[in-house]
Short mmCIF file of C-alpha atoms and ligand atoms in Angstrom, two decimals:
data_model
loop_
_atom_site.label_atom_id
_atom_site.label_comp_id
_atom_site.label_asym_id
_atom_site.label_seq_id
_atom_site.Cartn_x
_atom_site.Cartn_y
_atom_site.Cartn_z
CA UNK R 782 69.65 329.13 153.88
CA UNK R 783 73.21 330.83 155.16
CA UNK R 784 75.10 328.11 155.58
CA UNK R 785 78.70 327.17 157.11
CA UNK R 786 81.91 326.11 154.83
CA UNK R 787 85.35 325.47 156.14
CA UNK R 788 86.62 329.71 154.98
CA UNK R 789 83.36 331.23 156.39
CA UNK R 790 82.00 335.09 155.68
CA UNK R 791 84.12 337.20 158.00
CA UNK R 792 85.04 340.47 156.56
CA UNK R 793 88.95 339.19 156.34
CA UNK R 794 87.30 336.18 154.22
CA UNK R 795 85.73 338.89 151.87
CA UNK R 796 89.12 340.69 151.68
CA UNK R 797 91.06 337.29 151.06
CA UNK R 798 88.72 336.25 148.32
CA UNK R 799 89.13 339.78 146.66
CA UNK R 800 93.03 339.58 147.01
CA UNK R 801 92.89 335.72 145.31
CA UNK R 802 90.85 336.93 142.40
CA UNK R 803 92.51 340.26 141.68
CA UNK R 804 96.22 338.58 142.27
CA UNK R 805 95.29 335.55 139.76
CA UNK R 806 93.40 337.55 137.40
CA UNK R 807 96.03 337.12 134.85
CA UNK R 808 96.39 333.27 135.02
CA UNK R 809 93.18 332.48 135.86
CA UNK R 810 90.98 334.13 133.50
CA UNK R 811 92.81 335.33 130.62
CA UNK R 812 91.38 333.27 128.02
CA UNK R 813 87.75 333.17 129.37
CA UNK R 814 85.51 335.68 127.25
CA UNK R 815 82.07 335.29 126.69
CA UNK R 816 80.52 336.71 123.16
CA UNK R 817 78.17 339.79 123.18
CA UNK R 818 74.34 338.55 123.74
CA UNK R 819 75.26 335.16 125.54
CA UNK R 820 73.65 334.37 129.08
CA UNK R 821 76.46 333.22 131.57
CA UNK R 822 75.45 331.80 135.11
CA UNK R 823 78.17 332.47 137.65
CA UNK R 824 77.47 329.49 140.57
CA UNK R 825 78.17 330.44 143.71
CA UNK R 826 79.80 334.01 143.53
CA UNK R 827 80.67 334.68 146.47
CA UNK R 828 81.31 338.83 146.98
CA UNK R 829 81.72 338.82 143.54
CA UNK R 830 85.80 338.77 143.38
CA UNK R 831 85.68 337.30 140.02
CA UNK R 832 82.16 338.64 138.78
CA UNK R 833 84.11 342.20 138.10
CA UNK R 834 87.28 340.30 136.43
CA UNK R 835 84.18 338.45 134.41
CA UNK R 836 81.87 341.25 133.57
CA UNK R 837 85.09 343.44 132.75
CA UNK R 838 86.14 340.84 130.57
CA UNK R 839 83.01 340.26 128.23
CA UNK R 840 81.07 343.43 128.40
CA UNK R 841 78.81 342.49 126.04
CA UNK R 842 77.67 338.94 127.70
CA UNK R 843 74.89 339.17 130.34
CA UNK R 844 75.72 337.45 133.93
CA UNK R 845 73.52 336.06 136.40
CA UNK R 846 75.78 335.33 139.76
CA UNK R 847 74.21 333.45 142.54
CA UNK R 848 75.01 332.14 145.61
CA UNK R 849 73.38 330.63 149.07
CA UNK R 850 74.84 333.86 151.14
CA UNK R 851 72.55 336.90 151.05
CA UNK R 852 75.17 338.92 152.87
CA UNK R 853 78.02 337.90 150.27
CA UNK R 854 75.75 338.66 147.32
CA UNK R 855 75.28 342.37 148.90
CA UNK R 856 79.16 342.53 149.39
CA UNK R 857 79.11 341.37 145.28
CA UNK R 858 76.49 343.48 143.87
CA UNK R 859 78.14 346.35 145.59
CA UNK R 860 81.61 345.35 144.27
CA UNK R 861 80.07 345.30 140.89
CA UNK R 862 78.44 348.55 141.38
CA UNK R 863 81.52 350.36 142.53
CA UNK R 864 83.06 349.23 139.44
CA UNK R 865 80.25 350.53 137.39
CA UNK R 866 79.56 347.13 135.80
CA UNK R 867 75.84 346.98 134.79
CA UNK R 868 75.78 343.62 133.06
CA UNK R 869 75.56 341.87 136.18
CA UNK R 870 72.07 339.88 138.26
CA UNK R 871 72.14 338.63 141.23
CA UNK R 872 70.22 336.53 143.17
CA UNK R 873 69.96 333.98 145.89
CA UNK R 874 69.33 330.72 145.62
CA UNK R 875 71.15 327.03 146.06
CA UNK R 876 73.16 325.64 143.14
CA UNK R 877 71.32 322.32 143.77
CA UNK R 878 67.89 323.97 143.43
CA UNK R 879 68.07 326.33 140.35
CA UNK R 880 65.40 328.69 139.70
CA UNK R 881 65.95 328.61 136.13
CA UNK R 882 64.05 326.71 132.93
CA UNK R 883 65.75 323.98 131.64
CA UNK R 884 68.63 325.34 128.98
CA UNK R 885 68.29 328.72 129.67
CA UNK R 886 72.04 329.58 129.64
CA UNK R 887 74.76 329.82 127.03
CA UNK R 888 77.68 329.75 129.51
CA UNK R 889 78.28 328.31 133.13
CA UNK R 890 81.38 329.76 135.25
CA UNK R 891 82.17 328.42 138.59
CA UNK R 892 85.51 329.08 140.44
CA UNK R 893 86.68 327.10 144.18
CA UNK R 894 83.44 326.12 145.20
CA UNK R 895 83.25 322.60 144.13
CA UNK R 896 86.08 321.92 146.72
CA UNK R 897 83.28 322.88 149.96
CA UNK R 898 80.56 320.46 148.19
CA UNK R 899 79.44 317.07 149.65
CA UNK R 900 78.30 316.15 146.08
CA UNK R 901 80.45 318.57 143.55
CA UNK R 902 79.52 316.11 140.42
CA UNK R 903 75.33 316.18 141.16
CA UNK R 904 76.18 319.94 141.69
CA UNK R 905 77.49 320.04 137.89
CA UNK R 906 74.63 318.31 137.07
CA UNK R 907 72.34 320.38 138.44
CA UNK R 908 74.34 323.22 136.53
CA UNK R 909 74.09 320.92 133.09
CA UNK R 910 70.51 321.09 133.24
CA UNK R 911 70.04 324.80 132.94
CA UNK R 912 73.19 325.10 130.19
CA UNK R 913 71.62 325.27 126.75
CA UNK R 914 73.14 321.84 124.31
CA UNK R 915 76.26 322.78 122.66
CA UNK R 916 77.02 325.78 125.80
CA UNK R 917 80.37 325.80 127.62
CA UNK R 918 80.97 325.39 131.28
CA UNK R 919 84.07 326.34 133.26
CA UNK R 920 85.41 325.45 136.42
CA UNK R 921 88.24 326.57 138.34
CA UNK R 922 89.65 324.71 141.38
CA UNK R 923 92.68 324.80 143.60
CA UNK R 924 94.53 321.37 144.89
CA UNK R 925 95.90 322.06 148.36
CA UNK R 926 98.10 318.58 147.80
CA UNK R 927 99.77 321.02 144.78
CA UNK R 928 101.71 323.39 147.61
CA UNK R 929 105.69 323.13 147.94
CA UNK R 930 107.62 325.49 148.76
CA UNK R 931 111.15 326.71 150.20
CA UNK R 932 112.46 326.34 152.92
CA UNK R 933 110.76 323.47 153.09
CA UNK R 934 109.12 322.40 156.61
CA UNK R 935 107.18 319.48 158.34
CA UNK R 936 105.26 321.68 160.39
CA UNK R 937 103.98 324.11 157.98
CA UNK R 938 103.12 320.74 155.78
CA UNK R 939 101.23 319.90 158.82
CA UNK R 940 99.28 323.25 158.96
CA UNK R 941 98.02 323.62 155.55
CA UNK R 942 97.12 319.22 156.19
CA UNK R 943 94.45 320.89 158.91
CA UNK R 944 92.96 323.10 156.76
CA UNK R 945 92.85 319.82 154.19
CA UNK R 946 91.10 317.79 157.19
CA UNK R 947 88.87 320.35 158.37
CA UNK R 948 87.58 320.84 154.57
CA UNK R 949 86.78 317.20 154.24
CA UNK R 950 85.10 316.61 157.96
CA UNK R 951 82.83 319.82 156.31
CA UNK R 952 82.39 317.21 153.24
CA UNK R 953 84.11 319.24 151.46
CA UNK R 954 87.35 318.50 149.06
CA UNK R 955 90.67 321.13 148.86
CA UNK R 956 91.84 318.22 146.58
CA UNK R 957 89.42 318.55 144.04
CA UNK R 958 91.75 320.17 141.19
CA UNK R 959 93.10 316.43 140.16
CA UNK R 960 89.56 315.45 140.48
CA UNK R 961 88.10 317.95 137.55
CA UNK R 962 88.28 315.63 134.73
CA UNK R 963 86.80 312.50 135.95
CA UNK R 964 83.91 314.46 137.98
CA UNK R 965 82.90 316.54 134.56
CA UNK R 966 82.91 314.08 132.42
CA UNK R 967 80.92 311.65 135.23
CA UNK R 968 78.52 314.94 135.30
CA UNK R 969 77.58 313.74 131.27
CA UNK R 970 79.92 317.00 129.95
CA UNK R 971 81.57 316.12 126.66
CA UNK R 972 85.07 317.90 125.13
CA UNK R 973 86.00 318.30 128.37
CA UNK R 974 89.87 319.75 128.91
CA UNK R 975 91.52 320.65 131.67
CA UNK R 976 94.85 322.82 131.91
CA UNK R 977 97.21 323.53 135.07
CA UNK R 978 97.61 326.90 136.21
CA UNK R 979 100.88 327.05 138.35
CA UNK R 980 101.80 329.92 140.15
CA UNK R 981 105.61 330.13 141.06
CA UNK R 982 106.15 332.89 143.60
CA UNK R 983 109.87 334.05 144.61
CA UNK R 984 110.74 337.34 145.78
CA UNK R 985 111.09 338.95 142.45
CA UNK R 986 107.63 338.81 142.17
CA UNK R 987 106.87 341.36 145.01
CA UNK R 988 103.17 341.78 143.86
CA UNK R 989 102.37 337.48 143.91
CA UNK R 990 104.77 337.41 147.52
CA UNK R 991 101.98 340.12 148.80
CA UNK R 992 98.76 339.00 146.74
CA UNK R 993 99.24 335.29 146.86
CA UNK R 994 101.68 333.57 149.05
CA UNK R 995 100.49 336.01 152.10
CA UNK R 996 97.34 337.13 151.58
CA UNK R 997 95.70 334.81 149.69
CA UNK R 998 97.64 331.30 151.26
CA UNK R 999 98.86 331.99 154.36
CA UNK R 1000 95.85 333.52 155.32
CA UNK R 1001 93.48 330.99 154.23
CA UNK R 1002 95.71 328.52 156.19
CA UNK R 1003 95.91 331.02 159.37
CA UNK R 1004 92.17 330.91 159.18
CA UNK R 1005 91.44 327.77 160.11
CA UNK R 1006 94.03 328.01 163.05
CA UNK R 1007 91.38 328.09 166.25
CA UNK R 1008 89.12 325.22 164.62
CA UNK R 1009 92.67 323.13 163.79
CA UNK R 1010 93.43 323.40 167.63
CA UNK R 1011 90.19 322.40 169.26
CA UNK R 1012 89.59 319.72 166.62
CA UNK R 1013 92.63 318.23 168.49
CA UNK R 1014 94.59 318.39 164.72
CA UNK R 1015 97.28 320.38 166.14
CA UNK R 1016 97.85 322.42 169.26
CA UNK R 1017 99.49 325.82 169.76
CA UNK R 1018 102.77 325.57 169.27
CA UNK R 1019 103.03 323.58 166.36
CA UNK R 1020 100.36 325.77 164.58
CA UNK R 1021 102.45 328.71 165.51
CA UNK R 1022 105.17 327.39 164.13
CA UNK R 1023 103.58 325.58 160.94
CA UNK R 1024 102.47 329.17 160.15
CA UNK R 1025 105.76 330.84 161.15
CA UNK R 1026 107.60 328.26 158.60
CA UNK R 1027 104.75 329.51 155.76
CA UNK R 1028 106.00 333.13 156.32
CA UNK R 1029 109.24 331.92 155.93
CA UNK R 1030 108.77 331.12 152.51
CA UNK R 1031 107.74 334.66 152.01
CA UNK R 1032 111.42 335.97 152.43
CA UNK R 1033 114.33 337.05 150.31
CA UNK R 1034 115.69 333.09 149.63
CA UNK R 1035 112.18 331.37 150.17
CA UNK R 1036 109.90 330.22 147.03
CA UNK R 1037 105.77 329.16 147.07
CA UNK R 1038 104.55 326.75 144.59
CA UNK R 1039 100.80 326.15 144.10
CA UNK R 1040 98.57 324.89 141.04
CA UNK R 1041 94.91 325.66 140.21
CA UNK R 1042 93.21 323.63 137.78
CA UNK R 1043 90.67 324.91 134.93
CA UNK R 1044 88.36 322.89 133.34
CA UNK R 1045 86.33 323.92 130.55
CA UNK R 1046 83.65 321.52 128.75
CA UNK R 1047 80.31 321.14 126.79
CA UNK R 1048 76.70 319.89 126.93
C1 SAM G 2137 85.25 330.05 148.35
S1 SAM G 2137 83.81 330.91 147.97
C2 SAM G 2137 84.18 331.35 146.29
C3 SAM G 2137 83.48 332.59 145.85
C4 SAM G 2137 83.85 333.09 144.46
N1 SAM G 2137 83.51 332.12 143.41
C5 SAM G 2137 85.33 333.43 144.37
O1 SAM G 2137 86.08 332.71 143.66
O2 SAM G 2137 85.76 334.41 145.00
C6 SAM G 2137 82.53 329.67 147.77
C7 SAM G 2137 81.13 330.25 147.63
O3 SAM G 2137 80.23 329.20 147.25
C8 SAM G 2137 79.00 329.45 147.89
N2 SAM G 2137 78.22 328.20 147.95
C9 SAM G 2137 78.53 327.07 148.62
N3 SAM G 2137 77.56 326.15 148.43
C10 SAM G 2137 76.63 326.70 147.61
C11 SAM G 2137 75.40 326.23 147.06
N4 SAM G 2137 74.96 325.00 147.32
N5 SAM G 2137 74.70 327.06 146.28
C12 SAM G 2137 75.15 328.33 146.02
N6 SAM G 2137 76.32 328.82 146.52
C13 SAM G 2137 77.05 328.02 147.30
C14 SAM G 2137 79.39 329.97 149.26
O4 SAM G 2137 78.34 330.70 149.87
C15 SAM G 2137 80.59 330.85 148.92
O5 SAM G 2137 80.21 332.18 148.69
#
C-alpha cells in the first residue's frame, strides 16, 4: 500500500513537511477550531506536521489522521506523542477506500495532498461520504504557478517548472490552489469559500527567510533535482543555477512571494 508521490518519505521530506507546517502555522490555521465533542478526520496526515498545530488548536475535538504510509503515520503518532497530545487516532488506510460508516464525522481537514492525486475531486467525494450533513470540510493547497520573487530569474522559473512537470507526469497537480473552488463544489459541497493565503517573505522576516523561502521552497524544489535531470527536463548546470538564483532571493535585497489557498465548505 506505500506508495510513490513526486516529495517522497526521506527523512529530509519529514523535516521539510515539519518546517512548512510549523512556519505557516499562523496563516494557515488560525481560524480553524473545531468545538469540544466533534469527530474531525485528518486525510492523509502525513508525519503529522499539522495534526499537533490541529490537536493543539481544538483540544476538546477528537481526530482521526490517516494516511497510505505506515512509516509516516509512526513518524506522526510519535510527533503527537512527544507533544503530549492525546486526542489524536491514527490509522492506515487509502482516502479512496475509507474504513468508516457513512456520516460518521463532524469535520474533514485535508492540507497539500490533493495536489499528488490523479482524481482529487472523487477523493473529496469519497471524504463527503463519511462527513455527517450539515459538517464542514477544509482544504488547504499550494499553487506552484503563485511563486515570484526578486531578483527575478529564467532559470530558477525553470527549476521550480520541473518540479511542476514531474508532479503532473505522477498525475498529480502543484496547480491545484486555483482549482479549489470548482473541484469542491463539482465534489456536491455547498457554501463553499475559498480565501488566499499569501506569504510575502523579505529579509525582515528572518524566521519566514529560514522556515519558508529555504527550508520549506527551496528545498522542495532542490528535491526533485536528480529526477528533473534524468527526466531530460533540465541538465546540470541549469539546475545548479535555477537553484542558485532561488537562494538568491534569500538575501539582504531579494523578496519570495507564494500563495496557498484554503477552502472551507459543507455537506
Ligand atoms: C505532502 S504530504 C502532506 C502531509 C500533511 N498533510 C502535511 O501537510 O504535512 C501528502 C500525504 O498524503 C498521503 N497520501 C497520498 N495519497 C493518499 C491516499 N490515497 N490515501 C491516504 N493518504 C494519501 C501521502 O502518503 C503523504 O503523506
Amino acid at each position: 500500500m506505500e506508495k510513490k508521490y513526486v516529495h517522497g518519505y526521506t527523512p529530509r521530506e519529514s523535516a521539510r513537511l515539519v518546517d512548512q507546517a510549523t512556519t505557516l502555522a499562523e496563516i494557515l490555521h488560525h481560524d480553524t477550531a473545531y468545538p469540544a465533542g466533534s469527530r474531525v478526520l485528518e486525510a492523509g496526515c502525513g508525519v503529522g506536521a499539522q495534526t499537533a498545530i490541529l490537536a493543539g488548536n481544538s483540544p476538546g475535538a477528537r481526530f482521526v489522521s490517516v494516511d497510505l504510509s505506515g512509516e509516516s503515520l509512526r513518524a506522526a503518532r510519535e510527533n503527537v506523542d512527544a507533544q503530549g497530545f492525546a486526542n489524536v487516532a491514527f490509522h492506515r488506510c487509502d482516502i479512496f477506500r475509507l474504513p468508516f460508516a457513512d456520516e460518521s464525522f463532524d469535520h474533514v481537514f485535508l492540507c497539500f495532498v490533493l495536489e499528488h492525486l490523479p482524481d482529487p475531486a472523487e477523493a473529496l467525494s469519497s471524504l463527503r461520504r463519511v462527513l455527517k450533513t450539515g459538517g464542514s470540510i477544509t482544504v488547504i493547497e499550494g499553487d506552484h504557478g503563485s511563486t515570484y520573487f526578486h531578483p527575478d530569474s529564467a532559470y530558477a522559473r525553470r527549476a521550480i517548472q520541473c518540479l511542476v512537470d514531474l508532479q503532473a507526469a505522477e498525475g498529480g497537480n502543484s496547480l491545484i490552489g486555483r482549482r479549489l473552488y470548482p473541484i469542491l463544489r463539482e465534489s456536491g459541497f455547498r457554501d463553499v469559500s475559498v480565501s488566499p493565503r499569501m506569504v510575502y517573505v523579505d529579509s525582515g522576516k528572518p524566521g519566514l527567510v529560514e522556515g519558508f523561502t529555504k527550508n520549506t521552497f527551496i528545498a522542495m524544489v532542490e528535491g526533485v533535482g536528480d529526477r528533473a535531470v534524468r527526466a531530460g527536463l533540465t541538465d546540470e548546470t541549469d539546475w545548479g543555477r535555477g537553484i542558485r538564483d532561488l537562494n538568491r532571493t534569500t538575501g539582504e535585497d531579494g523578496t519570495f512571494i507564494y500563495t496557498f489557498f484554503k477552502g472551507t465548505a459543507r455537506k
